Amino acid sequence: MKDGNHPNPNTIHPIAGYDKEIYVKPTLKNPNIIVGDFTYIADSDFESHVTHFYEWNGDKLIIGKFCQIAAGVEFVMNGANHQMNAVSTFPFYTLEGWEMNPPAASDLPLKGDTVIGNDVWIGQNATIMPGVHIGDGAIIGANATVARDVEPYSIVAGNPARLIRKRFDDELIELLEKFAWWDKSIEEINELIPILTSSDLKMVKRKLKGE
């Protein structure tokens, strides 16, 4: 292993002497945030990037393994949504002194869980809106606002985020999804690094096919 160290998903600071990049999983306190091994953020506090997260909505933020989350990324949860099927969107029920009971859940535009796949790169200052599902291997451009689902191994950018292109052809994407390298052991992944980091996609495809 590099420098005699073994990769440890329970390490908070994976870069010695640098506290502005952390593995997220060992820092979590909110049980409704679920993050896989080795996912990191370029900050020292992940949960401050998850906003409008109120337990009575019952939503979850689920992020896979080996994701790379840049500084300034914000995950907006369902608590940010206001009632939109009435005359006013003002949330009287949340503020003291106003005589309004909370609206029924069916009257709120709740979008469900926010789910991020594995090996997703989220660029600086991107905003992920409630209920969005982002597939494995996707890339989210800096400053993007993602309000719709993103297919695996797609690149999206802009506000609202739009598809720029797929990273690979459909055959390679299907092979990668089936291979699911992120679920393999640390030892296996270390051996796979020459394949995972190669720009020779024809060779990668052959290896994934077992040729």
Short mmCIF file of C-alpha atoms in Angstrom, two decimals:
data_model
loop_
_atom_site.label_atom_id
_atom_site.label_comp_id
_atom_site.label_asym_id
_atom_site.label_seq_id
_atom_site.Cartn_x
_atom_site.Cartn_y
_atom_site.Cartn_z
CA MET A 1 0.00 0.00 0.00
CA LYS A 2 1.14 3.57 -0.69
CA ASP A 3 3.47 4.93 2.02
CA GLY A 4 2.75 1.78 4.02
CA ASN A 5 -0.82 2.92 4.69
CA HIS A 6 -3.91 0.85 4.00
CA PRO A 7 -7.00 2.74 2.72
CA ASN A 8 -9.39 3.13 5.65
CA PRO A 9 -12.98 4.34 5.07
CA ASN A 10 -13.23 5.31 8.74
CA THR A 11 -10.40 7.82 8.50
CA ILE A 12 -11.75 11.37 8.67
CA HIS A 13 -8.74 13.14 7.16
CA PRO A 14 -7.32 11.01 4.31
CA ILE A 15 -4.66 13.60 3.40
CA ALA A 16 -2.08 13.93 6.15
CA GLY A 17 -1.86 17.45 7.56
CA TYR A 18 -4.84 18.74 5.56
CA ASP A 19 -8.23 19.21 7.24
CA LYS A 20 -10.23 20.67 4.32
CA GLU A 21 -10.95 17.30 2.75
CA ILE A 22 -12.72 14.57 4.69
CA TYR A 23 -14.20 11.16 4.16
CA VAL A 24 -17.87 11.83 4.89
CA LYS A 25 -19.12 8.55 6.34
CA PRO A 26 -17.26 8.60 9.69
CA THR A 27 -18.41 12.17 10.42
CA LEU A 28 -22.16 11.62 10.05
CA LYS A 29 -24.57 12.23 12.94
CA ASN A 30 -27.93 12.41 11.17
CA PRO A 31 -29.31 8.87 10.66
CA ASN A 32 -31.20 10.03 7.56
CA ILE A 33 -27.94 10.75 5.76
CA ILE A 34 -26.39 7.57 4.37
CA VAL A 35 -23.01 7.80 2.63
CA GLY A 36 -20.80 5.03 1.28
CA ASP A 37 -17.15 4.31 1.92
CA PHE A 38 -14.45 6.67 0.62
CA THR A 39 -16.82 9.41 -0.53
CA TYR A 40 -15.17 12.73 0.29
CA ILE A 41 -15.99 16.43 0.37
CA ALA A 42 -13.59 19.35 0.01
CA ASP A 43 -14.57 20.81 3.38
CA SER A 44 -14.32 19.96 7.07
CA ASP A 45 -18.09 19.63 7.73
CA PHE A 46 -20.38 17.73 5.40
CA GLU A 47 -23.73 18.09 7.16
CA SER A 48 -23.63 21.89 6.89
CA HIS A 49 -24.04 21.34 3.12
CA VAL A 50 -27.40 19.58 3.62
CA THR A 51 -30.09 22.24 4.07
CA HIS A 52 -33.82 22.32 4.88
CA PHE A 53 -33.55 18.81 6.29
CA TYR A 54 -36.47 18.34 8.70
CA GLU A 55 -37.14 14.92 10.18
CA TRP A 56 -40.93 15.23 9.91
CA ASN A 57 -40.66 15.04 6.11
CA GLY A 58 -39.13 11.57 6.36
CA ASP A 59 -36.78 12.05 3.41
CA LYS A 60 -33.25 10.71 3.19
CA LEU A 61 -30.02 11.73 1.49
CA ILE A 62 -28.32 8.62 0.14
CA ILE A 63 -24.87 8.85 -1.48
CA GLY A 64 -22.84 5.94 -2.81
CA LYS A 65 -19.17 5.05 -2.56
CA PHE A 66 -16.14 6.87 -3.97
CA CYS A 67 -18.01 10.10 -4.76
CA GLN A 68 -16.07 13.35 -5.03
CA ILE A 69 -17.89 16.40 -3.71
CA ALA A 70 -16.30 19.79 -4.28
CA ALA A 71 -16.43 22.85 -2.02
CA GLY A 72 -19.68 24.80 -1.88
CA VAL A 73 -21.96 21.97 -3.01
CA GLU A 74 -25.44 22.15 -1.46
CA PHE A 75 -28.00 19.38 -1.10
CA VAL A 76 -31.42 21.02 -0.77
CA MET A 77 -33.90 18.71 0.94
CA ASN A 78 -37.70 18.62 0.85
CA GLY A 79 -38.12 21.03 3.76
CA ALA A 80 -37.33 23.84 1.31
CA ASN A 81 -40.58 23.24 -0.57
CA HIS A 82 -43.64 25.42 0.09
CA GLN A 83 -47.27 24.68 -0.66
CA MET A 84 -47.93 25.71 -4.26
CA ASN A 85 -51.55 24.63 -4.81
CA ALA A 86 -52.99 27.44 -2.67
CA VAL A 87 -53.26 31.20 -3.22
CA SER A 88 -50.22 31.98 -1.06
CA THR A 89 -46.94 30.10 -0.75
CA PHE A 90 -46.18 31.77 2.61
CA PRO A 91 -45.57 29.08 5.30
CA PHE A 92 -47.66 30.62 8.11
CA TYR A 93 -47.64 27.33 10.04
CA THR A 94 -43.87 27.45 10.57
CA LEU A 95 -43.83 30.92 12.16
CA GLU A 96 -45.07 31.89 15.60
CA GLY A 97 -48.38 33.68 16.09
CA TRP A 98 -50.07 32.60 12.86
CA GLU A 99 -53.18 30.42 13.18
CA MET A 100 -52.47 27.79 10.56
CA ASN A 101 -52.10 24.04 10.94
CA PRO A 102 -49.45 22.31 8.85
CA PRO A 103 -50.76 21.37 5.40
CA ALA A 104 -51.36 17.75 4.55
CA ALA A 105 -48.36 15.99 3.04
CA SER A 106 -50.39 15.59 -0.16
CA ASP A 107 -50.57 19.40 -0.44
CA LEU A 108 -46.79 19.78 -0.34
CA PRO A 109 -44.55 19.14 -3.37
CA LEU A 110 -42.46 16.51 -1.59
CA LYS A 111 -40.05 14.78 -3.97
CA GLY A 112 -38.86 11.81 -1.88
CA ASP A 113 -35.30 10.74 -1.18
CA THR A 114 -32.29 12.30 -2.87
CA VAL A 115 -30.08 9.48 -4.19
CA ILE A 116 -26.55 9.84 -5.57
CA GLY A 117 -24.85 6.81 -7.12
CA ASN A 118 -21.23 5.68 -6.88
CA ASP A 119 -18.14 7.41 -8.32
CA VAL A 120 -20.07 10.62 -8.96
CA TRP A 121 -18.12 13.87 -9.27
CA ILE A 122 -20.06 16.95 -8.15
CA GLY A 123 -18.37 20.21 -9.14
CA GLN A 124 -17.87 23.30 -7.01
CA ASN A 125 -20.97 25.22 -5.88
CA ALA A 126 -23.40 22.81 -7.56
CA THR A 127 -26.88 22.59 -6.05
CA ILE A 128 -28.74 19.29 -5.89
CA MET A 129 -32.49 19.79 -5.54
CA PRO A 130 -34.88 17.57 -3.54
CA GLY A 131 -35.66 14.08 -4.77
CA VAL A 132 -33.08 14.04 -7.56
CA HIS A 133 -31.49 10.70 -8.51
CA ILE A 134 -27.99 10.85 -10.01
CA GLY A 135 -26.61 7.70 -11.60
CA ASP A 136 -23.22 6.04 -11.12
CA GLY A 137 -20.24 7.73 -12.73
CA ALA A 138 -22.04 10.98 -13.54
CA ILE A 139 -20.26 14.34 -13.58
CA ILE A 140 -22.06 17.47 -12.36
CA GLY A 141 -20.56 20.73 -13.63
CA ALA A 142 -19.55 23.57 -11.33
CA ASN A 143 -22.42 25.91 -10.39
CA ALA A 144 -24.99 23.52 -11.87
CA THR A 145 -28.49 23.35 -10.42
CA VAL A 146 -29.68 19.77 -10.74
CA ALA A 147 -33.47 19.56 -10.61
CA ARG A 148 -33.97 16.42 -12.72
CA ASP A 149 -32.57 12.90 -12.62
CA VAL A 150 -29.18 12.29 -14.23
CA GLU A 151 -28.43 9.07 -16.10
CA PRO A 152 -25.33 7.00 -15.23
CA TYR A 153 -22.06 8.18 -16.78
CA SER A 154 -23.60 11.43 -18.05
CA ILE A 155 -22.14 14.94 -17.88
CA VAL A 156 -24.58 17.72 -16.99
CA ALA A 157 -24.03 21.44 -16.47
CA GLY A 158 -25.92 24.71 -16.25
CA ASN A 159 -28.95 26.16 -14.46
CA PRO A 160 -31.09 24.18 -14.84
CA ALA A 161 -28.58 21.40 -15.47
CA ARG A 162 -28.82 19.90 -18.94
CA LEU A 163 -27.14 16.93 -20.56
CA ILE A 164 -23.85 17.84 -22.21
CA ARG A 165 -22.98 14.32 -23.33
CA LYS A 166 -22.58 10.75 -22.18
CA ARG A 167 -19.09 9.94 -21.02
CA PHE A 168 -18.89 6.61 -22.86
CA ASP A 169 -20.82 4.55 -25.39
CA ASP A 170 -23.77 2.49 -24.20
CA GLU A 171 -21.83 -0.78 -24.28
CA LEU A 172 -19.10 0.47 -21.95
CA ILE A 173 -21.64 2.06 -19.61
CA GLU A 174 -23.50 -1.24 -19.35
CA LEU A 175 -20.25 -3.11 -18.69
CA LEU A 176 -19.24 -0.65 -15.97
CA GLU A 177 -22.63 -0.84 -14.26
CA LYS A 178 -22.45 -4.64 -14.20
CA PHE A 179 -18.81 -4.61 -13.07
CA ALA A 180 -19.57 -2.26 -10.12
CA TRP A 181 -15.91 -1.85 -9.19
CA TRP A 182 -16.84 0.22 -6.12
CA ASP A 183 -18.30 -2.88 -4.43
CA LYS A 184 -15.07 -4.85 -4.66
CA SER A 185 -12.52 -5.23 -1.88
CA ILE A 186 -9.77 -2.68 -1.30
CA GLU A 187 -7.22 -5.22 -2.53
CA GLU A 188 -9.17 -5.85 -5.73
CA ILE A 189 -9.64 -2.14 -6.39
CA ASN A 190 -5.92 -1.50 -5.93
CA GLU A 191 -5.21 -4.12 -8.60
CA LEU A 192 -7.85 -2.58 -10.87
CA ILE A 193 -6.45 0.98 -10.69
CA PRO A 194 -4.50 0.62 -14.00
CA ILE A 195 -7.82 -0.18 -15.71
CA LEU A 196 -9.90 2.36 -13.82
CA THR A 197 -7.51 5.19 -14.65
CA SER A 198 -6.69 4.28 -18.26
CA SER A 199 -7.79 6.48 -21.16
CA ASP A 200 -7.50 3.50 -23.52
CA LEU A 201 -11.22 2.74 -23.51
CA LYS A 202 -10.91 -0.07 -26.05
CA MET A 203 -8.53 -1.86 -23.70
CA VAL A 204 -10.84 -1.17 -20.74
CA LYS A 205 -13.76 -2.65 -22.63
CA ARG A 206 -11.75 -5.78 -23.47
CA LYS A 207 -10.72 -6.24 -19.85
CA LEU A 208 -14.28 -5.83 -18.58
CA LYS A 209 -15.42 -8.45 -21.10
CA GLY A 210 -12.70 -10.80 -19.83
CA GLU A 211 -10.93 -10.93 -23.18
#
